[in-house]
Tab-separated table of C-alpha atoms in Angstrom:
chain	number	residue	atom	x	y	z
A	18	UNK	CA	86.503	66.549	99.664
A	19	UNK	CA	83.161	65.691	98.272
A	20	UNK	CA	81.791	69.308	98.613
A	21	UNK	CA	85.041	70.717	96.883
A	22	UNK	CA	84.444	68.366	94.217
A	23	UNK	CA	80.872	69.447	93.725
A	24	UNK	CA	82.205	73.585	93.825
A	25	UNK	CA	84.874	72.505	90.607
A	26	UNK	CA	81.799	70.784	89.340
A	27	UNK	CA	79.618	74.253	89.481
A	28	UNK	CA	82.441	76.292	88.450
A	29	UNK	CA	83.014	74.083	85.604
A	30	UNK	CA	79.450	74.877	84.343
A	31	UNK	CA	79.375	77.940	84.782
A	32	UNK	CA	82.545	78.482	82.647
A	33	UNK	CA	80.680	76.848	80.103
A	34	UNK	CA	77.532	78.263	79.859
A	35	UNK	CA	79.231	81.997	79.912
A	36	UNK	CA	81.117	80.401	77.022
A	37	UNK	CA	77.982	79.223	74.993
A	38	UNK	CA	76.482	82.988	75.874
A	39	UNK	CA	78.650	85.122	74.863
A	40	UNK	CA	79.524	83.590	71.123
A	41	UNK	CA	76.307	83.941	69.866
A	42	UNK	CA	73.406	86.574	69.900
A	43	UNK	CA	69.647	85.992	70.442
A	44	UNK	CA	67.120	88.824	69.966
A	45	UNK	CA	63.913	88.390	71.063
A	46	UNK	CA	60.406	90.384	70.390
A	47	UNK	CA	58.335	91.699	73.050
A	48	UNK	CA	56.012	93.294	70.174
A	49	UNK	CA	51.834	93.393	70.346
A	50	UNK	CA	49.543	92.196	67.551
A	51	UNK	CA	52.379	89.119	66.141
A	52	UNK	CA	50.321	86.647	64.752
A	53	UNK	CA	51.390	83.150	64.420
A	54	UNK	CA	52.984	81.856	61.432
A	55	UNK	CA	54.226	85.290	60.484
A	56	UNK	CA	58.203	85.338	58.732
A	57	UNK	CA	61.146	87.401	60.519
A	58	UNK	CA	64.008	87.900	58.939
A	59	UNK	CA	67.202	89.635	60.127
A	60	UNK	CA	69.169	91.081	57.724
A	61	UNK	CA	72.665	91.857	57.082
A	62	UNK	CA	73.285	95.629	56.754
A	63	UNK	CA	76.888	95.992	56.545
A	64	UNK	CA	77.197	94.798	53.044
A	65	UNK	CA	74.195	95.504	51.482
A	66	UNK	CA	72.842	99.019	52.887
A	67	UNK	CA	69.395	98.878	51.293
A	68	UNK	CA	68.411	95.303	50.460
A	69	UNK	CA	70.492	93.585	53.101
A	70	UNK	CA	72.442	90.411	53.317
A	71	UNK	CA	70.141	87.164	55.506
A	72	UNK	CA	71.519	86.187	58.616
A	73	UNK	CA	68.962	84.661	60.374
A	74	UNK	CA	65.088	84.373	60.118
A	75	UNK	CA	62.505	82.466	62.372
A	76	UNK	CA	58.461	82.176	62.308
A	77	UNK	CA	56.274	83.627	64.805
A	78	UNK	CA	55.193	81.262	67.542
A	79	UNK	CA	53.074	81.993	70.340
A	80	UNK	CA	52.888	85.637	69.675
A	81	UNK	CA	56.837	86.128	69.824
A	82	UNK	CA	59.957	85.047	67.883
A	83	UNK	CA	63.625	84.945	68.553
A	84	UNK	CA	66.297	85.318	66.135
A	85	UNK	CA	69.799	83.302	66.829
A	86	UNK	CA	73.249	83.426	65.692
A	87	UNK	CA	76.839	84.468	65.657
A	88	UNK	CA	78.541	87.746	64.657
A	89	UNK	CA	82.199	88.824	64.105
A	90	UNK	CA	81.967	92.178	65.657
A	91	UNK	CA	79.106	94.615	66.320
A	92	UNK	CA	77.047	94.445	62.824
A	93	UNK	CA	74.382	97.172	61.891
A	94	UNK	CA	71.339	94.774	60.776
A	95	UNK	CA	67.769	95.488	60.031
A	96	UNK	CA	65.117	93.055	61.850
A	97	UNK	CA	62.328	92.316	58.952
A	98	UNK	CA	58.796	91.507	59.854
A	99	UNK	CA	56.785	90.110	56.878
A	100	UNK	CA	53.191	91.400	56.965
A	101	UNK	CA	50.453	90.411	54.419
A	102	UNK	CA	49.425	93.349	52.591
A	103	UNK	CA	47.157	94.089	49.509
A	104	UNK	CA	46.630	96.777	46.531
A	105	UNK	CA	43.279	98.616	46.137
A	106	UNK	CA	42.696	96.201	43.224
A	107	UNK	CA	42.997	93.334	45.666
A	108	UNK	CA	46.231	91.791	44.859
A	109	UNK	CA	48.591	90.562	46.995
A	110	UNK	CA	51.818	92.048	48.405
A	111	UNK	CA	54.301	91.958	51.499
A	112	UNK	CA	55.894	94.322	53.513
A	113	UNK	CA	58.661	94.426	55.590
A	114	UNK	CA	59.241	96.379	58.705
A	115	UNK	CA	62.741	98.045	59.354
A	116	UNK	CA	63.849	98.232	63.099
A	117	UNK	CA	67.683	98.778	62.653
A	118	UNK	CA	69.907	97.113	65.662
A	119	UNK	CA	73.690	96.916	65.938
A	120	UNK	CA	74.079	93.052	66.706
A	121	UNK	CA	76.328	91.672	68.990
A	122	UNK	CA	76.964	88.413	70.793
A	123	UNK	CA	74.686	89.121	73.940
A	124	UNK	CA	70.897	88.392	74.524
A	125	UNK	CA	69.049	91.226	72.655
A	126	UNK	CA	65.504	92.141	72.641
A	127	UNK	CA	62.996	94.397	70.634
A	128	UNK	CA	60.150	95.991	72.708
A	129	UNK	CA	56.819	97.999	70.982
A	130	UNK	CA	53.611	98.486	71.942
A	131	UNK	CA	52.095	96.741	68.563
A	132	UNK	CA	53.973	95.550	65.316
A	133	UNK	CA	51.379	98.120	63.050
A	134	UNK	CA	53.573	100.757	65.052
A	135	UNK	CA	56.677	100.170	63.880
A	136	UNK	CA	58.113	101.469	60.343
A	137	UNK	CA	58.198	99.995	56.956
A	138	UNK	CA	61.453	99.245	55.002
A	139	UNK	CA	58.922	101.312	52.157
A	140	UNK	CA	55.582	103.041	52.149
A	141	UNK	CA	54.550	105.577	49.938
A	142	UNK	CA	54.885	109.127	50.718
A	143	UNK	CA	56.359	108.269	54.459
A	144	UNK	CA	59.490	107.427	56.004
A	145	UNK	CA	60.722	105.205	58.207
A	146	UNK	CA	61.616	108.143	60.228
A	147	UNK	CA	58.281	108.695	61.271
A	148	UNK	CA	57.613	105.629	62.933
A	149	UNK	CA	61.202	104.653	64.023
A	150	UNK	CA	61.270	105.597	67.822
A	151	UNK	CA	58.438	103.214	68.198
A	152	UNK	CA	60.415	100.577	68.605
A	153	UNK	CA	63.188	100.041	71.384
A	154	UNK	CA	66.272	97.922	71.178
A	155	UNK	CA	68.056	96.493	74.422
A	156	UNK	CA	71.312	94.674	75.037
A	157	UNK	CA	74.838	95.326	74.009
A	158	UNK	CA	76.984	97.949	74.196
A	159	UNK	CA	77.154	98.930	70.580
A	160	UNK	CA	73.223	98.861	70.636
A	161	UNK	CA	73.134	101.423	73.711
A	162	UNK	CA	75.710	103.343	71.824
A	163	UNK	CA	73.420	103.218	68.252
A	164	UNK	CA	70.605	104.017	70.847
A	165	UNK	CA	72.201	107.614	71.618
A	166	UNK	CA	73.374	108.440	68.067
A	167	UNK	CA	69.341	108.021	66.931
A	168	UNK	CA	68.554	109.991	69.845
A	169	UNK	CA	70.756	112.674	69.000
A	170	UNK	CA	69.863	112.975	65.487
A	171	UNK	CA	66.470	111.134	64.835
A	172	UNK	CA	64.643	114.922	65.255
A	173	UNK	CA	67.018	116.671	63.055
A	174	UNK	CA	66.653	113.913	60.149
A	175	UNK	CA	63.181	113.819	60.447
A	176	UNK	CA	63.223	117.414	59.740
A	177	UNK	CA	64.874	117.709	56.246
A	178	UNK	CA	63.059	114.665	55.121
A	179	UNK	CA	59.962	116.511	55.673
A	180	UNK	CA	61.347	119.988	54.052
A	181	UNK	CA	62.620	117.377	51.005
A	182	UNK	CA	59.131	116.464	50.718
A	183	UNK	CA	57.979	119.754	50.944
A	184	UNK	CA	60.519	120.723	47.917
A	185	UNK	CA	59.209	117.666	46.303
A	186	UNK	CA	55.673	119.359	46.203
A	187	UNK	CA	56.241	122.283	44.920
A	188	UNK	CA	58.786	120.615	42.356
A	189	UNK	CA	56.354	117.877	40.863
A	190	UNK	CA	53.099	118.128	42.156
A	191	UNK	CA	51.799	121.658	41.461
A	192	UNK	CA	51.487	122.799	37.707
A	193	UNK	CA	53.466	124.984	35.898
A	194	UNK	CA	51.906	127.881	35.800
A	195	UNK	CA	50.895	128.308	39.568
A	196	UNK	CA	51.620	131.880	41.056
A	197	UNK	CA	55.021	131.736	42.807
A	198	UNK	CA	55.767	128.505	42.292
A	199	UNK	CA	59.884	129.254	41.067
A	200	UNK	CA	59.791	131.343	44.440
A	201	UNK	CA	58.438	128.607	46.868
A	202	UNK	CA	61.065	125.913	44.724
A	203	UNK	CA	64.256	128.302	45.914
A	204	UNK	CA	62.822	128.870	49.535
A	205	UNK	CA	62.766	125.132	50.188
A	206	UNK	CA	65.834	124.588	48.612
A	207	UNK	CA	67.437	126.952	51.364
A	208	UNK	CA	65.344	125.370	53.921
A	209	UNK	CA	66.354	121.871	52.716
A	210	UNK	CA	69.985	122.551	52.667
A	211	UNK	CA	69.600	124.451	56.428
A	212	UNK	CA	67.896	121.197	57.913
A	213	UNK	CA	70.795	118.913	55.572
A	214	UNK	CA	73.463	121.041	56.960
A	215	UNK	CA	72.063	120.812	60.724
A	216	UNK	CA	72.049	117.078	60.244
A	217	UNK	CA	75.787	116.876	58.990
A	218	UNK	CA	76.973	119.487	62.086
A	219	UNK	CA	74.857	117.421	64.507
A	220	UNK	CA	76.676	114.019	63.447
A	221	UNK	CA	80.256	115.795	63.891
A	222	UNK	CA	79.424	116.939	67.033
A	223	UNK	CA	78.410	113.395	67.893
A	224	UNK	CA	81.368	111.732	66.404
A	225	UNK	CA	83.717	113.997	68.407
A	226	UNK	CA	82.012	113.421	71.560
A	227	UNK	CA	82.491	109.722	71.044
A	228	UNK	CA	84.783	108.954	68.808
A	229	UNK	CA	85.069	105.061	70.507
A	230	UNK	CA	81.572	103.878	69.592
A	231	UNK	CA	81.660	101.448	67.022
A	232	UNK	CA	78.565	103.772	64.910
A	233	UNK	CA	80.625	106.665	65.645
A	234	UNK	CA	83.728	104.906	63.267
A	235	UNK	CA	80.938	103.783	60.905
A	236	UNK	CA	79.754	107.490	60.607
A	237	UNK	CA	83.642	108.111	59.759
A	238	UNK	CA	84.034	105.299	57.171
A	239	UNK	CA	81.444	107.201	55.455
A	240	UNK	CA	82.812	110.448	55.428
A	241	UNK	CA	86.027	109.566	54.709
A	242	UNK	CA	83.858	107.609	51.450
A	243	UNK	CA	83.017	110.987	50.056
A	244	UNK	CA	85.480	111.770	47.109
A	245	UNK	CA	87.234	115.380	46.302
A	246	UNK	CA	85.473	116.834	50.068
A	247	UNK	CA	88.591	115.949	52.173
A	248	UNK	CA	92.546	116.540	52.118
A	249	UNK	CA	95.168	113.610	52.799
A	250	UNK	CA	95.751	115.751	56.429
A	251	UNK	CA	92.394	115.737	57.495
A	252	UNK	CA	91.319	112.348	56.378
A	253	UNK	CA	94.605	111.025	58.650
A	254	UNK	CA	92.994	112.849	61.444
A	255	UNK	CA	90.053	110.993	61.114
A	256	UNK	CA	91.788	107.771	61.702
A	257	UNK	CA	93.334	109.515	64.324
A	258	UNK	CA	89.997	110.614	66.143
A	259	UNK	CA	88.761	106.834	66.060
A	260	UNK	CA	92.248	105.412	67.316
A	261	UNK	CA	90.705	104.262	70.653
A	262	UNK	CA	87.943	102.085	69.606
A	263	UNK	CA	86.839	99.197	70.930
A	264	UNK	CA	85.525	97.985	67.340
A	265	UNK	CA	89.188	96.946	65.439
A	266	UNK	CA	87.399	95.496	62.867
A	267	UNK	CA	85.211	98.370	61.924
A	268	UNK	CA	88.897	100.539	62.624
A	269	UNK	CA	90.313	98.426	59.718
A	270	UNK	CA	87.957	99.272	57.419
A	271	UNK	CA	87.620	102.841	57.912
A	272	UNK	CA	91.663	102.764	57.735
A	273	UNK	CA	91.020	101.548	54.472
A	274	UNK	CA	88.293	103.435	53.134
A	275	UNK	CA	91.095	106.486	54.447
A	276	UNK	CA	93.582	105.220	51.797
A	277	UNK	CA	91.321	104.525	48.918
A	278	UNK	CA	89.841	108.026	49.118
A	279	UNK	CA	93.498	109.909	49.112
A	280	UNK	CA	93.306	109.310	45.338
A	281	UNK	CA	90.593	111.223	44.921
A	282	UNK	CA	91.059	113.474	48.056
A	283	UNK	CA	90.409	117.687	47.741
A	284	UNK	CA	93.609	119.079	46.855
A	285	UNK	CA	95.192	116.649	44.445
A	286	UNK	CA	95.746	117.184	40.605
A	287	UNK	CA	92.844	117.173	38.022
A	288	UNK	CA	92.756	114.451	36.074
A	289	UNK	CA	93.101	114.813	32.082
A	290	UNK	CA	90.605	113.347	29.539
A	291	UNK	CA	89.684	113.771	25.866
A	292	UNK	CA	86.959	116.153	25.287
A	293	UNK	CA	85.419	116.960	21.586
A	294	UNK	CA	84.267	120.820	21.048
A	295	UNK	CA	80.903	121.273	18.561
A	296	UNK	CA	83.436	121.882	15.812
A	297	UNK	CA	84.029	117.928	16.427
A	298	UNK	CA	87.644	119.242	17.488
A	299	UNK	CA	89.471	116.761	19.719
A	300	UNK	CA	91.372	118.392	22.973
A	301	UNK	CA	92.669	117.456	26.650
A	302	UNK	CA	91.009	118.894	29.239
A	303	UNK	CA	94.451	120.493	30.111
A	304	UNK	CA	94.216	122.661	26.526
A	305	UNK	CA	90.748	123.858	27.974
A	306	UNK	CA	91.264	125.285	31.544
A	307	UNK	CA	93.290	128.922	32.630
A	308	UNK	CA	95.241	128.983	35.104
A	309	UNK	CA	94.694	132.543	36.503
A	310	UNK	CA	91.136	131.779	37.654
A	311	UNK	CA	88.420	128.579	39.353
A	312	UNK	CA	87.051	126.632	36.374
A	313	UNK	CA	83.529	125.108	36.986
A	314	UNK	CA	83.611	121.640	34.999
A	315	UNK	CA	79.577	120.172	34.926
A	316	UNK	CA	79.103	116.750	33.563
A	317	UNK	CA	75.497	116.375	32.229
A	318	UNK	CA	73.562	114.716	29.230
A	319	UNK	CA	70.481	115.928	27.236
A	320	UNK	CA	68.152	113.386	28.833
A	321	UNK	CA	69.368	113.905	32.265
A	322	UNK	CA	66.264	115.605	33.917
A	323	UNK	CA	68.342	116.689	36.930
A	324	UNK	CA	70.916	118.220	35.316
A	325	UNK	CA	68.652	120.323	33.085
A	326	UNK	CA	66.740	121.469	36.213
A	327	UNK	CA	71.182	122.419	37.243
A	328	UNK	CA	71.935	124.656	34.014
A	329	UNK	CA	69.692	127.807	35.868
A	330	UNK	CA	71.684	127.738	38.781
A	331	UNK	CA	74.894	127.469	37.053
A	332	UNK	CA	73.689	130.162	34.627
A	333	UNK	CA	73.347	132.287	38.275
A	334	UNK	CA	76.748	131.618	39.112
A	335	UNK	CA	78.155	132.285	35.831
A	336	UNK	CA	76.585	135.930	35.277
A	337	UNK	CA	77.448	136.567	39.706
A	338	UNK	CA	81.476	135.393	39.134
A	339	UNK	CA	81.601	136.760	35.821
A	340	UNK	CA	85.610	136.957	34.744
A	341	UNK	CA	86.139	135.435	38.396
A	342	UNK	CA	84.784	131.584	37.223
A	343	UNK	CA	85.409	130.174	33.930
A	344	UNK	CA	82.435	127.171	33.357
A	345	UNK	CA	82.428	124.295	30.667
A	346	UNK	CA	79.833	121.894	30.818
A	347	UNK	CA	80.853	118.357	29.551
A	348	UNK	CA	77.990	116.213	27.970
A	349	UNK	CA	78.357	111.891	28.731
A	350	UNK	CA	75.787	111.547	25.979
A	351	UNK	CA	76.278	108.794	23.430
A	352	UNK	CA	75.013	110.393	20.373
A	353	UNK	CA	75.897	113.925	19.590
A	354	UNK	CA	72.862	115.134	17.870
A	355	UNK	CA	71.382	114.825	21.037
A	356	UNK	CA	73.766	116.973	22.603
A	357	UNK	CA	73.632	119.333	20.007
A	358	UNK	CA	70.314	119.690	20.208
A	359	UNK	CA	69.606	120.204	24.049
A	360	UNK	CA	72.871	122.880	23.569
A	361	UNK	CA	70.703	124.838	21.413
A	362	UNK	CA	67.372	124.657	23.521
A	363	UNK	CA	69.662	125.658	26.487
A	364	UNK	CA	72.016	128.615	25.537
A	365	UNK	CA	74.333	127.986	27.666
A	366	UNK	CA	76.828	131.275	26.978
A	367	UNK	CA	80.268	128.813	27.818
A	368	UNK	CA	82.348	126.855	26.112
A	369	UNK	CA	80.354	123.018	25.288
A	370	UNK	CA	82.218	119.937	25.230
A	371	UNK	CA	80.909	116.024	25.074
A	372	UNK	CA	83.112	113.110	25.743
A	373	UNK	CA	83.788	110.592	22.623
A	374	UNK	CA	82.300	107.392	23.880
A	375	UNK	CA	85.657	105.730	22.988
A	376	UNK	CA	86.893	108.032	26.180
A	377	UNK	CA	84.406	107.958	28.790
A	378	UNK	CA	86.052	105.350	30.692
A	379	UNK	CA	89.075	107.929	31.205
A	380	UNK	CA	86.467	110.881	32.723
A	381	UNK	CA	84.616	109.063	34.831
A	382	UNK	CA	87.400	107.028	36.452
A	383	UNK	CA	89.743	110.180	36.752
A	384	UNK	CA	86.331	111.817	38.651
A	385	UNK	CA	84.790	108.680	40.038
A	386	UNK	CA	80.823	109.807	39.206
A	387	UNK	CA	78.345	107.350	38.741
A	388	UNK	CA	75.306	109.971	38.672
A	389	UNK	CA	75.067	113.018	37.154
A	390	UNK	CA	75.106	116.105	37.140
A	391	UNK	CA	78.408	115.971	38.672
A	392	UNK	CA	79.780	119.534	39.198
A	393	UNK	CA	83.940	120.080	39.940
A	394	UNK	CA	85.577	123.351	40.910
A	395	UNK	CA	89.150	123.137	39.813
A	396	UNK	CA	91.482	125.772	41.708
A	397	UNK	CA	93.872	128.016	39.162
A	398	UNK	CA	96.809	125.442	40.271
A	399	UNK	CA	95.185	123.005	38.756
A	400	UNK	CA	93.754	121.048	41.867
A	401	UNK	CA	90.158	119.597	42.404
A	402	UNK	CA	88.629	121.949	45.560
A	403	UNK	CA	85.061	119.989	45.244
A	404	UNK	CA	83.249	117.983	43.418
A	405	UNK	CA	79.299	117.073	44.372
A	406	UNK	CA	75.751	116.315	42.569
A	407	UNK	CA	74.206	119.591	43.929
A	408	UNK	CA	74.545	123.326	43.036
A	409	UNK	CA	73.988	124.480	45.922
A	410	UNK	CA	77.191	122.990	47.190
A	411	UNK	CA	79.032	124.439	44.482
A	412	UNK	CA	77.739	127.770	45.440
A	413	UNK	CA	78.441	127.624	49.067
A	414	UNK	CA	82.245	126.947	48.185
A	415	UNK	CA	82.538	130.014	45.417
A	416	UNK	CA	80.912	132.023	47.974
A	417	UNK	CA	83.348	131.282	50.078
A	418	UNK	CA	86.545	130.926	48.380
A	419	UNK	CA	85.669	133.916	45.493
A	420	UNK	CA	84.110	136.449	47.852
């Protein structure tokens, strides 16, 4: 009887301390070079993509630090080390480094060779691509999930960052007048949007081979997100695709990213605003388009770099579709001398519209754009086919749909 009594006992305890496990994470560092004293934070990604939300922080002891708490459901977080830096001038700074984790309620650890090894949340002229498979994550399922996704696209990423920066060189850092500078700007545009466009193919292919893992129906919240790119049909098969996840509450909210985005999904209506010609005429947007061919709507402002650097490319477009593409650019600037002006200094051979301020609200609610330029292709019956920040986009659809 005794014995019996002491097997409940052990049973008991053991119930108990699976209990106190398995509500509550712990990750702990197995990182060289942490010196005492040194701050690490763990922050919240979910809500706050680039600065984070806290969730847990704890100093440096001994060379090592854990971080402890509870999530809902797996959680993408960044781990923060704070390291002492300093300017060339001497003064003081911190920064942080970024090992991204998907957190759940198990016993985590990070693992790298020396914290100088691992990436920076910012550093000048790098990215934390460069540095990122320094550091490895263990525990969980969602983490060993996250840990193939990275795998499977960390080289590809990598990739067009580096052709970006490449673009970025030739775009800002060499002078105007250098010998075949406009040439080497358009070759690593192409080679930018090859490397973006591997990176996008490589992520469906992941998503389909996995559609269960919780970053997999992340990856689909996000792409559902992007306005005017998918119909109703397809953005139902996305659900669909992600039905047999493990993660229900990450399922909920890409259900209802899915039904925010059919208001602004490819296919529906246009939406009508008040535009103002340079004869200060007043007119719907419904007076201005034809119905027997794609109208090219680009919303831009005379002190929009960006979409200055657009109006060449659009230009192309114009003179390749000819009769094919009607374009109207729509200025969001607040005073109309200003628009006036860069109109002139442009010669843009289209018809020029600018939004009375009075109106805005109504255009960029009916399009949802927050940056500019913003470029839509309307379809003769009067429904938006895409709507995106880059030319290049816009071209790739024409090409395909006027060809």
């Amino acid at each position: 009887m005794k014995q019996r009594n002491i097997y409940w006992v052990l049973v008991a305890l053991l119930g108990t301390a699976c209990t106190s496990t398995s509500d509550r994470f712990t990750i702990d560092s197995h990182i060289g070079g942490l010196k005492d004293g040194t701050v690490v934070r763990l922050m919240n990604l979910e809500r706050e993509e680039h600065k984070g939300e806290l969730m847990a922080t704890d100093t440096v002891r001994n060379g090592a630090f854990q971080l402890k708490g509870t999530v809902a459901s797996p959680t993408r977080c960044r781990v923060e080390i704070v390291l002492p830096r300093h300017y060339e001038d001497g003064t003081p700074y911190e920064a942080e480094t970024a090992t991204v984790m998907m957190v759940e309620n198990v016993a985590m650890a990070i693992h790298a060779e020396h914290v100088d090894s691992l990436p920076l949340t910012w550093e000048y002229m790098h990215s934390p691509l460069e540095k990122e498979m320094n550091a490895r994550v263990t525990g969980g399922r969602a983490q060993q999930e996250y840990t193939e996704y990275r795998a499977a696209l960390h080289a590809l990423e990598l990739e067009a960052w580096q052709e970006g920066r490449r673009l970025m060189y030739w775009e800002y850092d060499t002078a105007k007048g250098v010998l075949g500078k406009q040439d080497s700007i358009a070759c690593y545009k192409r080679r930018q949007a090859r490397a973006a466009a591997a990176v996008r193919q490589a992520m469906h292919e992941f998503v389909q081979h996995h559609p269960a893992y919780a970053i997999s129906v992340e990856l689909l919240r996000r792409d559902a997100a992007r306005l005017f790119t998918y119909t109703p049909e397809e953005l139902d098969a996305m659900a669909q695709l992600a039905s047999a996840t493990y993660d229900t509450t990450r399922f909920a909210r890409l259900k209802e990213t899915i039904e925010a985005t059919k208001h602004h999904a490819r296919g529906v209506p246009y939406r009508d605003f008040t535009l103002q010609d340079e004869q200060k005429t007043e007119k719907r947007l419904s007076d201005c388009l034809r119905s027997d061919v794609y109208t090219l709507m680009d919303f831009w402002a005379s002190w929009c770099g960006p979409c200055r650097a657009a109006i060449p490319h659009v230009k192309e477009l114009h003179e390749r579709y000819g009769d094919r593409l009607d374009v109207i650019s729509v200025s969001v600037d607040k005073k109309e001398s200003e628009w006036l002006g860069a109109v002139k200094v442009e010669k843009m051979p289209w018809r020029q519209f600018i939004v009375p301020v009075d109106k805005m609200k109504e255009a960029t609610e009916g399009y949802q754009f927050s940056s500019i330029p913003t470029l839509v292709v309307i379809a003769p019956d009067g429904t938006i086919q895409c709507e995106t920040n880059e030319a290049d986009e816009i071209d790739e659809f024409l090409s395909q749909n006027l060809n």
